Amino acid sequence: MGLIVQKYGGTSVGTIERIQAVAERIHTTAKAGNSVIVVVSAMGKSTDSLVKLASEISSNPSRREMDMLLSTGEQVTIALLSMALHEHGQAAISLTGAQVGIVTEAEHTRARILEIKTQRLERHLKEGKVIVVAGFQGTSRSDQLLEDPDMLGEITTLGRGGSDTSAVALAAAMQAERCEIYTDVPGILTSDPRLVPDAQLMEEITCDEMLELASLGASVLHPRAVEIARNYGVMLVVRSSWTDQPGTRVTSPAPQPRALAGLELGNPVDAVEFDTNQAKVALLRVPDKPGVAAQLFGALAGQALNIDLIIQSIHEGNSNDIAFTVHSQSLAQAASVAEHIAPTLRSSYGGTISGGGAISGGGAISGSGTISGGGAADEAEVQTADHIAKISIAGAGMIGRPGVAAGMFSALAEAGVNIQMISTSEVKVSCTVAGDDCDRAIATLCKHFDVTNSPARLDQAQLTAANLPSVRGAALDLQQAQLAIRYVPDRPGLAARIFQLLADRSISVDMIIQSQRSRPHQGQMTRDIACTIRQDDAELAKNLLQAAAAELGYGEVWINKDIAKVSVVGIGMAYRPGIAAAMFESLAAADINIHMIGTSEIKISCVVEQAKGVEALRVVHSAFDLAGSETVEVPA
Ligand code: ADP
Ligand code: ASP
Ligand code: MG
């Protein structure tokens, strides 16, 4: 019998009765001959109550004191659970993060785990004890001189929801047979059952999909826990603490051997990937109203055209730009579908955008691209570009590390490579560049990110329709804000500067979209750049960017917190046409307008008005037949 790590979340240990029930389950596991390490959260909503107490004293409490405060919640549970185990006659000992030796960075409220000392754990396991560890907390490095001696041995926390990460990290460090996450739902469902009552349980999901879902709002697992499971090949299951049902397995490919030192700080980029057979179609000045994306992508799906990246940028007046990439061989067909639709899309936009600006040389399409299209300023217009390459950096380690994307942009800028489109996900950043720049871009990125394995060619046309689910689940994030920067001079290096500025303050961005149109402003060609960020970071991001506006030469910066991001995730969507169309059609049928679209190979995200968020999630969920016949019970 091996070592099992079990983690129980807040609701699962929310009352004395629940703690007693948990103790019984642990005792049964131990009696069966297993060694058990248990990780627990604070009882019920007690972390929220502590946050509220702090907010009654200060609107901006010190992050160190927040860690001191919030770490107490878990300490209550470990002691009570350990006592409950003793009542069962089960030898047990409770340990705080510091007592175990969960060593983290000295970064309060969002520390990453550097190392877990295993000696004390091994000793207690040998003594036949169940070890009950406080989740979510660690201690800053104490065995090495830091520049600031006051940062030695500080109590740190890993960020809200971080007990999952404590558990998986312990399982990795102790090479446990498996890590079981016990929670208040039967496992991972196709969506949040509190918002979508007919969400259905999944038997399994890949780590890649779960990483996306977790970072797009599915709070059932902390994304960093999934990252560690993937990197170290930890066998991970999510189950109900109420029943004996098997729950959901989170599967990962066999990992590369990896040292345990610097646990959460490994090389953030595992691979550089490229696809040189891409072509781009852009539809400019389409009306900003429900149904437009659905009409375009529905027509493309009708021709069985497989679309790769899709972006829709912020709108100007009441018109939008939509751009997408297809395999080069499909360019003519895709362009003719778009040309066919363009005249039917007439924006009521009066038009301060000059036609010349939109299609001039320095603009949206560089290098060897062919430019077609024309038309009046208030009419949708089609542009195409062939011979473009998609270059991606991939790796679970880039989660929550905003500097990685910024590093990619600056490495490309230094190599003189102009970025055309950007698409981001938690585990991948892709840029399209002129085909002629591809080799240079790859070499630069491999060097910059220290990637030694050869770059992988990813070609849509070579991918076979494997038997993988197109859409595994849907998620909603109501904590996001939209950030837009107007009139960014169109030259290499500016995206890098902007995102580095945010990264330096640990502000993560998602759905970075540069407008397709470039237009003259104060004597130079400019574009707009938009992205989504966490609402809590919005004011800081705006202030930082406004302060740098004069130096970097861009215009107005605005934020909109009144948004929701609805996403679908599935590893098979890259192989099948029509997935984006089905998502957009379901939103159009509910009369929900899409403000932004961003995709990766395995996700499609749409930004919609916040008030429509839950409805958007529900219609999208039912569009992909994810609903089950049984309603999952969720505790209040
Ligand atoms: P714990 O305290 O056990 O860590 P959390 O509240 O952090 O529990 O996570 C469980 C909750 O995650 C569920 O009650 C559910 O509302 C929510 N959730 C969001 N998305 C999903 C999903 N796709 N599958 C299951 N639960 C989800
Ligand atoms: N108690 C912490 C929180 O509520 C950590 C956790 O439960 O995972 O965020
Ligand atoms: Mg949780």
XYZ file of C-alpha atoms and ligand atoms in Angstrom:
673
model
C 0.000 0.000 0.000
C 1.286 3.386 -0.919
C 1.163 6.974 0.135
C -2.022 8.926 -0.568
C -2.408 12.690 -0.250
C -5.987 13.785 0.442
C -7.140 17.399 0.396
C -10.410 18.576 1.933
C -11.783 21.997 0.951
C -13.603 24.535 3.118
C -17.146 23.164 2.806
C -15.910 19.619 3.435
C -14.573 20.677 6.846
C -17.159 23.434 7.406
C -18.664 22.066 10.657
C -17.634 19.788 13.513
C -19.835 17.033 12.025
C -18.110 17.411 8.671
C -14.677 17.261 10.342
C -15.745 14.074 12.121
C -16.957 12.551 8.846
C -13.661 13.476 7.178
C -11.731 11.907 10.070
C -13.665 8.700 9.532
C -12.809 8.592 5.843
C -9.131 9.221 6.586
C -9.122 6.566 9.275
C -10.610 4.040 6.815
C -7.905 4.856 4.262
C -5.169 4.472 6.889
C -6.638 1.241 8.264
C -6.505 -0.228 4.759
C -2.715 0.018 5.106
C -2.046 3.309 3.332
C 0.179 6.092 4.549
C -1.863 9.297 4.507
C -0.990 12.972 4.345
C -4.035 15.215 4.618
C -4.184 18.835 3.515
C -7.061 20.975 4.724
C -8.535 24.393 4.044
C -9.979 26.814 6.561
C -13.459 25.844 7.812
C -16.365 26.895 5.586
C -16.133 30.504 4.524
C -13.814 31.510 7.333
C -11.120 32.861 4.984
C -13.762 35.199 3.514
C -14.715 36.294 7.039
C -11.086 37.093 7.820
C -10.796 39.117 4.607
C -13.909 41.019 5.631
C -12.478 41.781 9.075
C -9.370 43.214 7.464
C -11.457 45.319 5.078
C -13.291 46.844 8.035
C -9.974 48.206 9.258
C -8.224 49.092 6.031
C -9.063 49.449 2.355
C -5.484 48.583 1.509
C -4.087 46.298 4.219
C -0.436 45.284 4.198
C 0.069 42.048 2.262
C 2.300 40.685 5.006
C -0.395 41.197 7.626
C -2.985 39.636 5.309
C -0.865 36.485 5.176
C -0.472 36.543 8.945
C -4.262 36.797 9.256
C -5.460 34.383 6.563
C -3.016 31.622 7.480
C -4.775 31.275 10.843
C -7.897 29.784 9.213
C -6.152 26.576 8.184
C -4.466 26.290 11.574
C -7.851 25.910 13.266
C -8.829 23.030 10.973
C -5.595 21.040 11.292
C -5.823 21.005 15.077
C -9.506 20.000 15.130
C -9.087 17.310 12.485
C -6.072 15.884 14.255
C -8.106 15.711 17.503
C -10.970 14.013 15.636
C -8.514 11.407 14.322
C -7.238 10.818 17.847
C -10.848 10.154 18.898
C -10.908 7.351 16.317
C -7.770 5.924 17.895
C -5.786 7.029 14.853
C -2.291 8.392 15.506
C -2.086 11.814 13.877
C -0.154 15.073 14.050
C -0.998 18.507 12.704
C 1.691 20.649 11.077
C 1.694 24.195 9.732
C 3.351 24.933 6.388
C 6.428 26.219 8.222
C 6.648 23.096 10.418
C 6.608 20.868 7.341
C 9.121 23.048 5.555
C 6.983 24.241 2.638
C 9.442 26.839 1.464
C 8.143 29.607 -0.781
C 9.272 32.821 -2.394
C 9.096 35.846 -0.120
C 6.135 37.165 -2.114
C 3.215 37.780 0.222
C -0.327 36.714 -0.794
C 0.801 34.922 -3.951
C 3.955 33.020 -3.094
C 5.152 30.159 -5.271
C 6.501 26.992 -3.689
C 10.248 26.586 -4.072
C 10.777 23.386 -2.160
C 9.155 21.001 0.280
C 11.346 19.434 2.918
C 10.420 15.790 3.294
C 12.413 14.633 6.337
C 9.885 15.444 9.013
C 7.021 14.045 6.931
C 8.919 10.813 6.343
C 9.675 10.461 10.033
C 6.047 10.887 11.123
C 4.814 8.517 8.414
C 7.267 5.894 9.661
C 5.821 6.393 13.126
C 2.450 5.382 11.654
C 0.933 8.841 12.004
C -1.496 10.521 9.680
C -0.078 13.978 8.996
C -2.560 16.843 8.802
C -1.008 19.797 6.967
C -2.352 23.347 6.779
C -3.021 24.130 3.135
C -2.457 27.441 1.345
C 0.523 28.479 3.477
C 4.281 28.256 3.526
C 7.300 30.042 4.865
C 9.783 32.178 3.009
C 13.230 30.729 2.576
C 15.069 30.344 5.856
C 18.152 28.380 4.894
C 19.838 30.941 2.734
C 20.696 34.537 3.262
C 18.214 36.755 1.528
C 19.041 40.348 0.737
C 16.451 41.403 3.272
C 16.970 39.449 6.524
C 13.484 40.526 7.651
C 12.067 38.278 4.925
C 13.531 35.142 6.517
C 10.968 32.694 7.852
C 7.953 34.865 7.033
C 4.513 33.265 6.839
C 3.364 33.366 3.227
C 0.197 32.245 1.446
C -0.129 30.846 -2.044
C -3.155 32.860 -3.223
C -6.885 32.157 -2.791
C -7.788 28.555 -3.499
C -4.153 27.585 -2.926
C -4.738 24.523 -0.728
C -5.106 22.446 -3.895
C -1.599 23.564 -4.821
C -0.247 22.625 -1.382
C -1.718 19.143 -1.769
C -0.422 18.428 -5.257
C 2.999 19.862 -4.391
C 3.203 17.556 -1.348
C 2.189 14.607 -3.544
C 4.942 15.505 -6.028
C 7.596 15.992 -3.346
C 6.688 12.750 -1.551
C 6.133 10.827 -4.796
C 2.696 9.824 -3.567
C 0.725 7.155 -5.363
C -2.074 9.658 -5.930
C -3.534 12.959 -4.802
C -7.255 13.087 -4.066
C -8.998 16.463 -3.928
C -12.236 16.150 -1.932
C -14.760 18.902 -2.492
C -18.461 19.788 -2.361
C -19.355 18.611 -5.890
C -18.997 15.087 -7.352
C -15.910 16.024 -9.380
C -15.155 18.231 -12.372
C -18.332 19.041 -14.264
C -18.952 20.436 -17.722
C -19.609 23.779 -16.032
C -20.189 25.269 -12.599
C -23.322 23.494 -11.312
C -24.245 26.556 -9.272
C -24.722 28.473 -12.507
C -25.646 25.668 -14.898
C -27.926 23.236 -13.059
C -27.730 20.512 -15.725
C -23.911 20.430 -15.819
C -22.658 16.880 -16.043
C -19.813 15.023 -14.329
C -16.768 14.124 -16.447
C -14.969 10.847 -15.886
C -11.696 12.355 -16.976
C -10.139 15.485 -18.387
C -6.617 16.220 -19.597
C -4.374 18.539 -17.612
C -4.182 20.908 -20.580
C -7.937 21.288 -20.694
C -8.224 21.626 -16.938
C -5.518 24.286 -16.889
C -7.547 26.350 -19.317
C -10.858 25.762 -17.531
C -9.358 26.520 -14.127
C -7.861 29.763 -15.322
C -11.028 30.769 -17.166
C -13.132 30.638 -14.021
C -13.690 26.987 -13.027
C -12.728 27.381 -9.388
C -12.950 23.657 -8.644
C -9.147 23.388 -8.960
C -6.405 25.942 -8.469
C -4.630 26.207 -11.840
C -1.202 25.973 -10.209
C -2.161 22.605 -8.724
C -2.894 21.333 -12.227
C 0.414 22.769 -13.417
C 2.352 20.826 -10.777
C 0.391 17.626 -11.505
C 1.258 17.954 -15.168
C 4.915 18.783 -14.633
C 5.538 15.947 -12.172
C 3.017 13.405 -13.469
C 1.024 13.352 -10.216
C -2.035 11.121 -10.445
C -4.850 13.550 -9.583
C -8.528 12.910 -8.847
C -11.303 15.290 -7.823
C -14.085 13.642 -5.786
C -16.969 14.388 -3.507
C -16.298 14.296 0.216
C -19.957 13.275 0.609
C -19.941 10.007 -1.367
C -17.698 7.151 -2.498
C -18.149 7.872 -6.194
C -14.891 7.777 -8.178
C -15.024 11.448 -9.300
C -12.917 12.832 -12.155
C -9.370 11.819 -13.135
C -7.119 14.615 -14.373
C -4.771 12.917 -16.822
C -1.320 14.022 -17.902
C 1.248 12.718 -20.371
C 4.377 11.095 -18.933
C 6.432 14.047 -17.680
C 10.047 14.852 -18.497
C 12.231 14.077 -15.456
C 12.355 17.248 -13.401
C 14.157 18.269 -10.226
C 12.061 18.978 -7.158
C 14.124 22.040 -6.294
C 12.470 25.215 -7.532
C 9.223 23.256 -7.679
C 7.007 26.011 -9.026
C 9.811 27.967 -10.644
C 10.947 25.630 -13.415
C 11.643 26.874 -16.927
C 8.297 28.440 -17.853
C 8.502 27.536 -21.534
C 8.798 23.875 -22.541
C 8.513 24.196 -26.279
C 8.557 26.529 -29.258
C 6.064 25.524 -31.957
C 5.421 26.851 -35.426
C 3.096 26.495 -38.385
C 4.213 28.039 -41.663
C 1.091 27.177 -43.625
C -1.193 29.840 -42.293
C -3.078 32.587 -44.037
C -5.112 35.380 -42.559
C -8.460 36.849 -43.477
C -9.598 40.069 -41.814
C -13.037 41.580 -42.007
C -12.902 45.239 -41.131
C -15.704 47.537 -40.020
C -18.344 44.939 -39.364
C -21.325 46.165 -37.358
C -21.124 45.812 -33.585
C -24.335 43.887 -33.051
C -25.323 40.329 -32.148
C -25.096 37.731 -34.873
C -22.245 39.029 -37.026
C -19.588 36.556 -35.886
C -22.201 33.805 -36.065
C -23.037 34.689 -39.666
C -19.402 34.769 -40.771
C -18.215 31.635 -38.984
C -21.450 29.800 -39.754
C -20.822 30.371 -43.469
C -17.198 29.226 -43.106
C -18.283 26.113 -41.213
C -20.846 25.469 -43.935
C -17.892 25.090 -46.321
C -16.169 22.767 -43.826
C -13.338 25.265 -43.434
C -11.263 24.712 -40.330
C -10.429 27.983 -38.618
C -7.445 28.284 -36.313
C -6.992 31.608 -34.503
C -9.863 34.049 -34.255
C -9.653 37.520 -32.822
C -12.184 40.281 -32.655
C -10.880 43.557 -31.405
C -12.413 46.391 -29.482
C -14.862 48.383 -31.433
C -14.627 51.896 -32.586
C -17.878 53.783 -32.810
C -20.114 50.885 -33.575
C -17.943 48.776 -35.819
C -15.625 45.829 -35.116
C -12.768 44.049 -36.850
C -12.698 40.267 -36.961
C -9.649 38.342 -38.159
C -8.971 34.643 -38.397
C -6.382 32.282 -39.778
C -6.883 29.236 -41.991
C -4.556 26.801 -43.719
C -2.981 28.476 -46.788
C -4.705 26.019 -49.093
C -8.078 27.228 -47.847
C -7.321 30.928 -48.187
C -9.096 31.484 -51.514
C -12.186 29.687 -50.348
C -12.275 31.443 -46.969
C -11.709 34.825 -48.588
C -14.546 34.266 -51.015
C -16.906 33.355 -48.167
C -15.890 36.559 -46.385
C -16.221 38.662 -49.587
C -19.632 37.208 -50.125
C -20.777 38.174 -46.649
C -19.143 41.608 -46.457
C -21.724 43.501 -48.525
C -24.516 42.191 -46.338
C -22.835 43.686 -43.284
C -23.276 47.399 -43.306
C -22.216 49.332 -40.282
C -24.135 52.439 -39.403
C -20.809 53.915 -38.385
C -20.349 57.417 -39.746
C -16.634 56.866 -40.143
C -13.731 58.965 -39.075
C -11.442 56.160 -40.170
C -9.859 56.925 -43.483
C -9.977 54.109 -45.978
C -6.333 54.675 -46.873
C -5.212 54.189 -43.275
C -6.874 50.841 -43.017
C -5.034 49.205 -45.871
C -1.824 51.144 -46.219
C 1.536 49.437 -46.475
C 2.802 49.839 -42.946
C -0.468 48.505 -41.679
C -2.166 45.328 -40.740
C -0.496 43.108 -43.252
C 3.199 43.037 -43.675
C 5.783 41.521 -45.952
C 4.685 39.193 -48.640
C 0.989 39.474 -47.905
C -1.404 40.207 -50.703
C -3.915 42.857 -49.971
C -7.332 42.836 -51.441
C -10.521 44.650 -50.776
C -11.792 48.181 -50.782
C -15.171 49.765 -50.479
C -16.686 52.735 -48.798
C -15.703 53.684 -45.274
C -18.960 52.428 -43.793
C -18.861 49.064 -45.504
C -17.270 45.909 -44.238
C -14.046 45.221 -46.052
C -12.022 42.049 -46.513
C -8.245 41.857 -46.343
C -6.226 38.720 -46.835
C -2.607 37.815 -46.253
C -0.858 34.644 -47.322
C 2.516 33.277 -46.213
C 2.157 33.998 -42.587
C 3.551 31.857 -39.817
C 2.178 31.151 -36.391
C 4.846 30.878 -33.710
C 3.950 29.713 -30.218
C 5.644 29.293 -26.892
C 4.062 26.614 -24.720
C 4.464 25.480 -21.131
C 2.418 25.034 -17.989
C 4.999 27.050 -16.075
C 3.884 30.337 -17.618
C 0.688 30.383 -15.557
C 0.399 33.566 -13.565
C 3.790 34.734 -14.785
C 2.974 37.723 -16.921
C 6.627 38.350 -17.698
C 6.703 35.351 -20.015
C 4.423 36.792 -22.714
C 6.141 40.158 -22.399
C 9.489 38.354 -22.825
C 8.252 36.774 -26.048
C 7.192 40.142 -27.459
C 10.458 41.808 -26.556
C 12.569 38.954 -27.926
C 10.685 39.211 -31.231
C 11.006 42.993 -31.238
C 14.752 42.793 -30.671
C 15.007 40.442 -33.639
C 13.074 43.002 -35.710
C 10.065 40.705 -36.123
C 6.736 42.539 -36.339
C 3.844 40.804 -34.595
C 0.580 40.695 -36.548
C -1.874 38.842 -34.333
C -1.493 37.700 -30.744
C -3.503 35.010 -29.091
C -2.966 33.922 -25.541
C -4.033 31.183 -23.219
C -2.761 30.160 -19.825
C -0.290 27.699 -21.274
C 0.470 29.130 -24.674
C 1.142 32.447 -26.379
C 0.927 32.476 -30.173
C 1.835 35.278 -32.541
C 1.415 35.419 -36.287
C 4.324 36.937 -38.156
C 5.345 37.297 -41.805
C 6.397 33.906 -43.222
C 9.865 35.265 -44.055
C 10.428 36.083 -40.381
C 9.600 32.579 -39.162
C 13.115 31.095 -38.887
C 14.473 34.179 -37.187
C 11.571 34.232 -34.752
C 12.043 30.577 -33.818
C 15.784 30.946 -33.264
C 15.272 34.022 -31.098
C 12.599 32.398 -28.971
C 14.546 29.163 -28.430
C 17.498 31.220 -27.265
C 15.475 33.593 -25.113
C 13.568 30.825 -23.317
C 16.424 28.349 -23.213
C 14.481 25.715 -25.137
C 16.846 23.036 -26.323
C 14.467 20.487 -27.859
C 13.826 21.168 -31.514
C 10.879 23.378 -32.374
C 7.756 21.371 -33.189
C 6.012 21.906 -36.499
C 2.290 22.086 -35.915
C 0.330 21.966 -39.102
C -3.439 21.980 -38.987
C -3.714 20.034 -42.235
C -1.609 17.191 -40.871
C -3.724 16.749 -37.807
C -6.136 13.874 -38.057
C -9.592 13.974 -36.581
C -8.711 12.065 -33.476
C -11.485 10.819 -31.289
C -11.273 13.672 -28.834
C -14.138 15.725 -27.461
C -14.471 19.048 -29.295
C -15.819 20.806 -26.253
C -15.240 19.369 -22.821
C -16.581 22.164 -20.670
C -17.615 25.801 -20.388
C -16.566 28.406 -17.845
C -17.502 31.916 -16.822
C -15.228 34.531 -15.326
C -16.973 37.522 -13.783
C -13.793 38.929 -12.242
C -12.277 40.298 -15.432
C -11.971 43.795 -16.824
C -11.250 44.947 -20.339
C -8.296 47.271 -20.854
C -7.786 49.206 -24.060
C -4.935 51.382 -25.230
C -5.647 53.685 -28.151
C -3.305 54.816 -30.907
C -0.308 52.641 -30.110
C 2.409 53.455 -32.673
C 2.668 50.526 -35.085
C 6.282 49.488 -34.669
C 8.051 46.479 -33.198
C 8.705 46.660 -29.504
C 5.741 48.604 -28.233
C 3.609 45.612 -27.266
C 6.664 44.338 -25.415
C 7.118 47.608 -23.519
C 3.441 47.801 -22.590
C 3.128 44.244 -21.326
C 6.471 44.403 -19.530
C 5.196 47.424 -17.646
C 2.247 45.360 -16.411
C 4.340 42.235 -15.822
C 6.738 44.184 -13.600
C 3.803 44.677 -11.229
C 2.672 41.029 -11.525
C -0.418 41.950 -13.542
C -1.434 38.988 -15.695
C -3.145 39.650 -18.995
C -5.224 37.421 -21.202
C -6.868 37.766 -24.609
C -4.366 40.290 -25.923
C -5.739 41.642 -29.188
C -4.271 44.235 -31.511
C -6.696 45.860 -33.886
C -6.475 44.823 -37.513
C -6.777 48.342 -38.777
C -3.849 50.594 -38.480
C -4.608 54.216 -38.991
C -2.787 57.489 -39.032
C -2.825 59.480 -35.845
C -0.708 62.572 -35.310
C 1.490 61.737 -38.259
C 2.179 58.060 -37.604
C 0.438 54.754 -38.167
C -1.183 53.471 -34.994
C -3.285 50.569 -33.749
C -5.363 49.899 -30.687
C -4.395 47.126 -28.300
C -6.918 45.542 -25.945
C -6.636 42.785 -23.378
C -8.423 41.409 -20.367
C -7.004 41.588 -16.848
C -8.296 40.890 -13.357
C -10.718 43.512 -12.065
C -8.581 44.014 -8.937
C -5.651 44.971 -11.138
C -7.617 47.308 -13.426
C -7.046 50.659 -11.698
C -3.363 49.983 -11.131
C -2.911 48.900 -14.749
C -4.659 52.010 -16.014
C -2.564 54.297 -13.838
C 0.686 52.601 -14.842
C -0.154 52.812 -18.527
C -1.375 56.378 -18.362
C 1.818 57.433 -16.636
C 3.850 55.951 -19.497
C 1.633 57.302 -22.307
C 3.750 60.311 -23.164
C 7.005 58.332 -23.171
C 5.680 55.457 -25.273
C 3.619 57.698 -27.533
C 0.167 56.141 -27.327
C -3.173 57.792 -26.591
C -6.030 57.197 -24.230
C -6.196 54.201 -21.851
C -9.591 52.977 -20.697
C -10.965 50.166 -18.622
C -14.369 48.512 -18.549
C -15.184 46.346 -15.542
C -18.704 45.616 -16.685
C -17.760 42.502 -18.619
C -17.928 38.732 -18.347
C -15.753 36.240 -20.150
C -17.440 33.063 -21.313
C -15.241 30.286 -22.673
C -15.422 26.774 -24.040
C -12.497 24.368 -23.775
C -11.817 21.097 -25.561
C -8.736 19.396 -26.890
C -10.521 18.188 -30.029
C -11.737 21.585 -31.252
C -8.629 22.192 -33.330
C -9.534 19.197 -35.448
C -13.123 20.066 -36.265
C -14.700 22.917 -38.164
C -17.775 24.642 -36.822
C -17.060 24.843 -33.102
C -16.576 28.618 -33.064
C -19.609 29.041 -35.309
C -21.781 27.024 -32.931
C -20.651 29.119 -29.964
C -21.274 32.425 -31.741
C -24.633 31.220 -33.084
C -25.838 30.272 -29.610
C -24.953 33.754 -28.329
C -26.608 35.427 -31.315
C -29.791 33.408 -30.812
C -29.933 34.781 -27.248
C -29.321 38.295 -28.622
C -26.021 38.576 -26.738
C -23.467 40.890 -28.311
C -19.804 39.811 -28.384
C -17.304 42.550 -27.496
C -14.096 40.582 -27.935
C -13.135 37.139 -29.228
C -9.885 35.349 -28.471
C -8.888 31.753 -29.092
C -6.153 29.221 -28.577
C -5.996 25.726 -30.073
C -8.139 24.393 -27.258
C -10.331 27.303 -26.170
C -12.612 30.011 -27.481
C -13.378 32.968 -25.233
C -15.903 35.745 -25.775
C -16.242 38.912 -23.752
C -19.860 39.931 -23.258
C -21.711 42.421 -21.097
C -21.521 41.365 -17.424
C -25.275 41.246 -16.903
C -25.511 38.676 -19.709
C -22.691 36.473 -18.366
C -24.676 33.679 -16.725
C -27.152 33.499 -19.589
C -24.246 33.356 -22.049
C -22.690 30.471 -20.099
C -25.981 28.563 -20.126
C -26.702 28.972 -23.823
C -23.168 28.018 -24.776
C -23.280 24.998 -22.470
C -26.472 23.737 -24.059
C -25.222 24.455 -27.596
C -22.602 21.724 -27.180
C -24.908 19.118 -25.659
C -22.957 19.123 -22.436
C -26.066 18.841 -20.292
C -26.801 15.673 -18.373
C -30.188 14.354 -17.416
C -29.486 14.445 -13.691
C -29.113 17.583 -11.655
C -26.044 17.629 -9.452
C -26.772 18.603 -5.870
C -24.638 21.390 -4.529
C -24.535 22.488 -0.917
C -25.650 26.053 -0.253
P -13.165 23.716 -2.004
O -13.491 24.534 -0.817
O -13.482 22.255 -1.831
O -11.777 23.940 -2.498
P -14.176 25.389 -4.138
O -15.347 26.255 -3.789
O -12.853 26.004 -4.212
O -14.200 24.163 -3.102
O -14.455 24.591 -5.492
C -15.624 23.842 -5.673
C -16.661 24.694 -6.388
O -16.192 24.980 -7.706
C -17.998 23.998 -6.641
O -18.854 24.108 -5.536
C -18.533 24.715 -7.878
O -19.468 25.700 -7.568
C -17.315 25.394 -8.468
N -17.068 25.047 -9.876
C -16.813 25.938 -10.874
N -16.645 25.316 -12.030
C -16.774 23.997 -11.801
C -16.684 22.848 -12.624
N -16.419 22.925 -13.928
N -16.870 21.644 -12.052
C -17.124 21.538 -10.734
N -17.225 22.601 -9.901
C -17.059 23.820 -10.417
N -8.668 28.950 2.628
C -8.072 29.460 1.429
C -9.134 30.163 0.585
O -10.291 30.200 0.973
C -7.352 28.414 0.632
C -8.211 27.291 0.082
O -9.285 27.036 0.608
O -7.780 26.650 -0.884
O -8.794 30.700 -0.430
Mg -10.906 25.414 -3.716
